[in-house]
Short mmCIF file of C-alpha atoms in Angstrom, two decimals:
data_model
loop_
_atom_site.label_atom_id
_atom_site.label_comp_id
_atom_site.label_asym_id
_atom_site.label_seq_id
_atom_site.Cartn_x
_atom_site.Cartn_y
_atom_site.Cartn_z
CA ASP A 1 -29.14 50.02 18.34
CA THR A 2 -26.62 52.75 19.01
CA ALA A 3 -28.26 56.14 18.71
CA VAL A 4 -25.13 58.24 18.08
CA SER A 5 -22.04 56.37 17.02
CA GLN A 6 -18.53 57.67 16.51
CA THR A 7 -15.57 55.99 14.89
CA PRO A 8 -12.87 55.43 15.78
CA LYS A 9 -13.05 55.29 19.55
CA TYR A 10 -9.31 55.79 19.87
CA LEU A 11 -6.96 57.51 17.47
CA VAL A 12 -3.21 57.91 17.91
CA THR A 13 -1.37 59.78 15.22
CA GLN A 14 1.73 61.83 14.59
CA MET A 15 1.94 65.58 14.35
CA GLY A 16 1.32 66.91 10.90
CA ASN A 17 -0.99 64.11 9.82
CA ASP A 18 -4.54 64.56 8.56
CA LYS A 19 -7.28 62.50 10.19
CA SER A 20 -11.05 62.16 10.19
CA ILE A 21 -13.57 61.17 12.82
CA LYS A 22 -16.95 59.94 11.71
CA CYS A 23 -20.30 60.38 13.40
CA GLU A 24 -23.67 58.92 12.55
CA GLN A 25 -27.04 59.22 14.27
CA ASN A 26 -30.05 57.03 13.59
CA LEU A 27 -32.51 59.12 15.57
CA GLY A 28 -33.77 61.22 12.71
CA HIS A 29 -32.53 64.38 14.41
CA ASP A 30 -32.07 67.61 12.53
CA THR A 31 -29.13 69.02 14.47
CA MET A 32 -25.70 67.53 15.07
CA TYR A 33 -22.74 68.88 17.03
CA TRP A 34 -19.07 68.37 17.64
CA TYR A 35 -17.65 69.07 21.07
CA LYS A 36 -14.10 69.00 22.34
CA GLN A 37 -13.33 67.94 25.89
CA ASP A 38 -9.92 69.11 26.93
CA SER A 39 -7.57 67.83 29.60
CA LYS A 40 -9.48 69.76 32.23
CA LYS A 41 -12.65 67.92 31.22
CA PHE A 42 -14.38 71.04 30.01
CA LEU A 43 -16.74 70.45 27.07
CA LYS A 44 -16.74 73.16 24.47
CA ILE A 45 -18.83 73.31 21.34
CA MET A 46 -16.94 73.40 18.06
CA PHE A 47 -19.57 73.14 15.34
CA SER A 48 -23.26 72.66 14.92
CA TYR A 49 -25.05 71.60 11.77
CA ASN A 50 -28.75 71.72 11.07
CA ASN A 51 -29.97 69.71 8.10
CA LYS A 52 -26.47 69.71 6.58
CA GLU A 53 -26.10 73.45 7.05
CA LEU A 54 -23.41 74.90 9.30
CA ILE A 55 -25.04 77.08 11.94
CA ILE A 56 -22.44 77.41 14.65
CA ASN A 57 -18.71 77.70 14.18
CA GLU A 58 -17.01 78.64 17.38
CA THR A 59 -13.45 79.91 17.43
CA VAL A 60 -11.87 76.81 15.98
CA PRO A 61 -8.72 76.72 13.82
CA ASN A 62 -9.51 76.31 10.15
CA ARG A 63 -7.53 73.07 10.23
CA PHE A 64 -10.81 71.63 11.53
CA SER A 65 -13.39 71.12 8.82
CA PRO A 66 -16.75 69.48 9.47
CA LYS A 67 -18.51 67.74 6.64
CA SER A 68 -22.15 66.71 6.59
CA PRO A 69 -23.04 64.54 3.60
CA ASP A 70 -26.58 64.15 4.93
CA LYS A 71 -28.40 65.06 8.10
CA ALA A 72 -27.58 61.72 9.73
CA HIS A 73 -23.82 62.18 9.41
CA LEU A 74 -21.40 64.81 10.61
CA ASN A 75 -17.74 64.00 10.10
CA LEU A 76 -14.82 65.96 11.47
CA HIS A 77 -11.67 66.28 9.40
CA ILE A 78 -8.51 67.67 10.96
CA ASN A 79 -5.53 68.78 8.90
CA SER A 80 -1.94 69.17 10.07
CA LEU A 81 -2.58 67.78 13.53
CA GLU A 82 -0.87 69.48 16.45
CA LEU A 83 -0.09 68.29 19.97
CA GLY A 84 -2.73 70.64 21.35
CA ASP A 85 -5.41 68.84 19.37
CA SER A 86 -5.13 65.89 21.75
CA ALA A 87 -8.49 65.62 23.46
CA VAL A 88 -11.70 63.66 23.50
CA TYR A 89 -14.09 64.68 20.75
CA PHE A 90 -17.80 64.10 21.22
CA CYS A 91 -20.48 64.06 18.60
CA ALA A 92 -24.08 64.76 19.58
CA SER A 93 -27.47 65.19 18.02
CA SER A 94 -30.79 66.68 19.00
CA PRO A 95 -34.18 67.22 17.44
CA ARG A 96 -35.19 70.72 16.56
CA ASP A 97 -37.89 70.89 19.17
CA ASN A 98 -35.60 71.48 22.14
CA THR A 99 -35.73 68.07 23.68
CA GLU A 100 -32.67 66.35 25.00
CA ALA A 101 -29.33 66.00 23.31
CA PHE A 102 -27.83 62.57 22.74
CA PHE A 103 -24.10 62.00 22.77
CA GLY A 104 -21.76 59.53 21.21
CA GLN A 105 -19.17 57.69 23.26
CA GLY A 106 -16.38 60.00 22.24
CA THR A 107 -13.16 59.66 20.28
CA ARG A 108 -9.94 59.97 22.21
CA LEU A 109 -7.42 61.61 19.91
CA THR A 110 -3.78 61.52 20.90
CA VAL A 111 -1.25 63.41 18.82
CA VAL A 112 2.36 62.39 19.37
CA LYS B 1 -22.13 84.87 25.87
CA GLN B 2 -23.56 82.10 28.01
CA GLU B 3 -21.34 80.93 30.85
CA VAL B 4 -22.22 77.90 32.93
CA THR B 5 -20.50 77.27 36.25
CA GLN B 6 -20.79 74.30 38.56
CA ILE B 7 -19.96 74.32 42.24
CA PRO B 8 -18.27 72.49 43.81
CA ALA B 9 -15.70 71.30 41.28
CA ALA B 10 -15.17 68.16 43.32
CA LEU B 11 -17.06 66.50 46.13
CA SER B 12 -16.33 63.47 48.28
CA VAL B 13 -19.03 62.05 50.53
CA PRO B 14 -19.58 58.84 52.49
CA GLU B 15 -22.10 56.39 51.15
CA GLY B 16 -25.69 57.07 52.17
CA GLU B 17 -25.46 60.84 52.32
CA ASN B 18 -27.81 63.13 50.48
CA LEU B 19 -26.04 65.73 48.39
CA VAL B 20 -26.66 68.74 46.17
CA LEU B 21 -24.79 69.77 43.07
CA ASN B 22 -25.14 73.32 41.81
CA CYS B 23 -25.23 74.79 38.34
CA SER B 24 -25.47 78.49 37.51
CA PHE B 25 -25.78 80.18 34.15
CA THR B 26 -25.46 83.81 33.16
CA ASP B 27 -28.10 84.06 30.43
CA SER B 28 -31.50 83.07 31.76
CA ALA B 29 -33.14 82.97 28.30
CA ILE B 30 -32.75 79.23 27.99
CA TYR B 31 -34.99 76.60 26.44
CA ASN B 32 -34.01 73.78 28.72
CA LEU B 33 -31.36 72.47 31.04
CA GLN B 34 -30.02 68.95 31.04
CA TRP B 35 -27.99 67.06 33.63
CA PHE B 36 -25.51 64.41 32.49
CA ARG B 37 -23.10 62.05 34.15
CA GLN B 38 -19.80 61.10 32.65
CA ASP B 39 -17.89 58.07 33.80
CA PRO B 40 -14.10 57.99 33.34
CA GLY B 41 -13.15 57.30 29.75
CA LYS B 42 -16.76 57.14 28.66
CA GLY B 43 -19.40 59.28 27.04
CA LEU B 44 -22.21 61.28 28.53
CA THR B 45 -25.37 59.76 29.91
CA SER B 46 -28.42 61.96 30.16
CA LEU B 47 -29.96 62.00 33.63
CA LEU B 48 -32.69 64.62 33.64
CA LEU B 49 -34.04 67.25 31.31
CA ILE B 50 -35.94 70.29 32.60
CA GLN B 51 -37.79 72.46 30.13
CA SER B 52 -37.72 76.20 30.77
CA SER B 53 -41.38 76.13 31.81
CA GLN B 54 -40.75 73.47 34.46
CA ARG B 55 -39.37 73.85 37.94
CA GLU B 56 -38.21 70.33 38.64
CA GLN B 57 -37.85 66.80 37.36
CA THR B 58 -37.41 63.57 39.27
CA SER B 59 -35.99 60.21 38.33
CA GLY B 60 -35.45 57.64 41.06
CA ARG B 61 -33.04 59.06 43.61
CA LEU B 62 -32.37 62.12 41.48
CA ASN B 63 -34.23 65.39 41.61
CA ALA B 64 -33.30 68.40 39.53
CA SER B 65 -34.71 71.86 40.05
CA LEU B 66 -34.60 74.92 37.86
CA ASP B 67 -34.91 78.59 38.80
CA LYS B 68 -34.57 80.27 35.46
CA SER B 69 -34.92 83.81 36.72
CA SER B 70 -31.96 83.47 39.04
CA GLY B 71 -29.97 81.35 36.59
CA ARG B 72 -29.66 78.33 38.84
CA SER B 73 -30.26 74.62 38.84
CA THR B 74 -29.57 72.01 41.46
CA LEU B 75 -29.22 68.26 41.21
CA TYR B 76 -30.19 66.47 44.40
CA ILE B 77 -28.97 62.92 44.89
CA ALA B 78 -30.59 60.99 47.72
CA ALA B 79 -28.92 58.17 49.61
CA SER B 80 -25.72 58.29 47.56
CA GLN B 81 -24.07 55.05 46.47
CA PRO B 82 -20.54 54.26 45.28
CA GLY B 83 -21.98 53.71 41.81
CA ASP B 84 -22.93 57.38 41.75
CA SER B 85 -19.24 58.29 41.54
CA ALA B 86 -18.77 60.15 38.27
CA THR B 87 -18.48 63.65 36.88
CA TYR B 88 -21.79 65.46 36.68
CA LEU B 89 -22.35 68.07 34.02
CA CYS B 90 -25.17 70.48 33.47
CA ALA B 91 -25.87 71.91 30.03
CA VAL B 92 -28.18 74.72 28.98
CA ARG B 93 -29.79 75.05 25.60
CA LYS B 94 -30.55 78.39 24.03
CA ASN B 95 -31.99 79.36 20.73
CA SER B 96 -29.24 81.09 18.79
CA GLY B 97 -30.28 82.65 15.52
CA GLY B 98 -33.20 80.26 15.20
CA TYR B 99 -31.12 77.22 16.03
CA GLN B 100 -29.94 75.53 19.16
CA LYS B 101 -26.75 75.98 21.08
CA VAL B 102 -25.83 73.83 24.03
CA THR B 103 -23.34 75.15 26.58
CA PHE B 104 -21.86 72.85 29.16
CA GLY B 105 -20.91 73.61 32.72
CA THR B 106 -17.51 73.09 34.24
CA GLY B 107 -18.53 69.84 35.92
CA THR B 108 -18.56 68.41 39.45
CA LYS B 109 -16.51 65.32 40.12
CA LEU B 110 -18.31 63.24 42.72
CA GLN B 111 -16.75 60.46 44.74
CA VAL B 112 -18.95 58.36 47.03
CA ILE B 113 -16.89 56.47 49.54
CA PRO B 114 -18.15 53.03 50.63
#
């Protein structure tokens, strides 16, 4: 069973469109994250949710809106996509007791 | 603000060599440090997790050490193999306002030449 799953794996879309990436974890973890890995391969945190509550919101354009319907899901919605949004987006989850983080396989977003 | 740096950024070694990857972080008040590998076009695979109270962890040919006071961790890979070729990332976890924040390093791209 996949612990942290993201869909879709690949997403190609035109500038100006609105798109969503879904993430689900079946580990019973309390905390979920979204990370962006840019062209230089640097991973940077975007958001963190704990039990459906937003706890970290790094400097991210407000075109990005995370949504957590329950603690097992954290979806990322992006409005008015721009070329600079092209990247690989990773979802992750971790329990609250500071054990290891588990990552999804990533979603490669390409904006054309 | 936590900053995590990995040196070197890239490393190429012949098969069979032992090697060390370095990770340094600016804020030593961490809860744990985790080493990952990332293969091209794929996600992150957890290798080792060191809690802040520990000094090292071992798994097979991998050994990770942690010196929290100096803000450093090393990942030692023994008898390197071509299959070890990947990007290696360290990540530190800190309690931020009662919750967890994970900050990744800049990564070391390793190539093991047969």
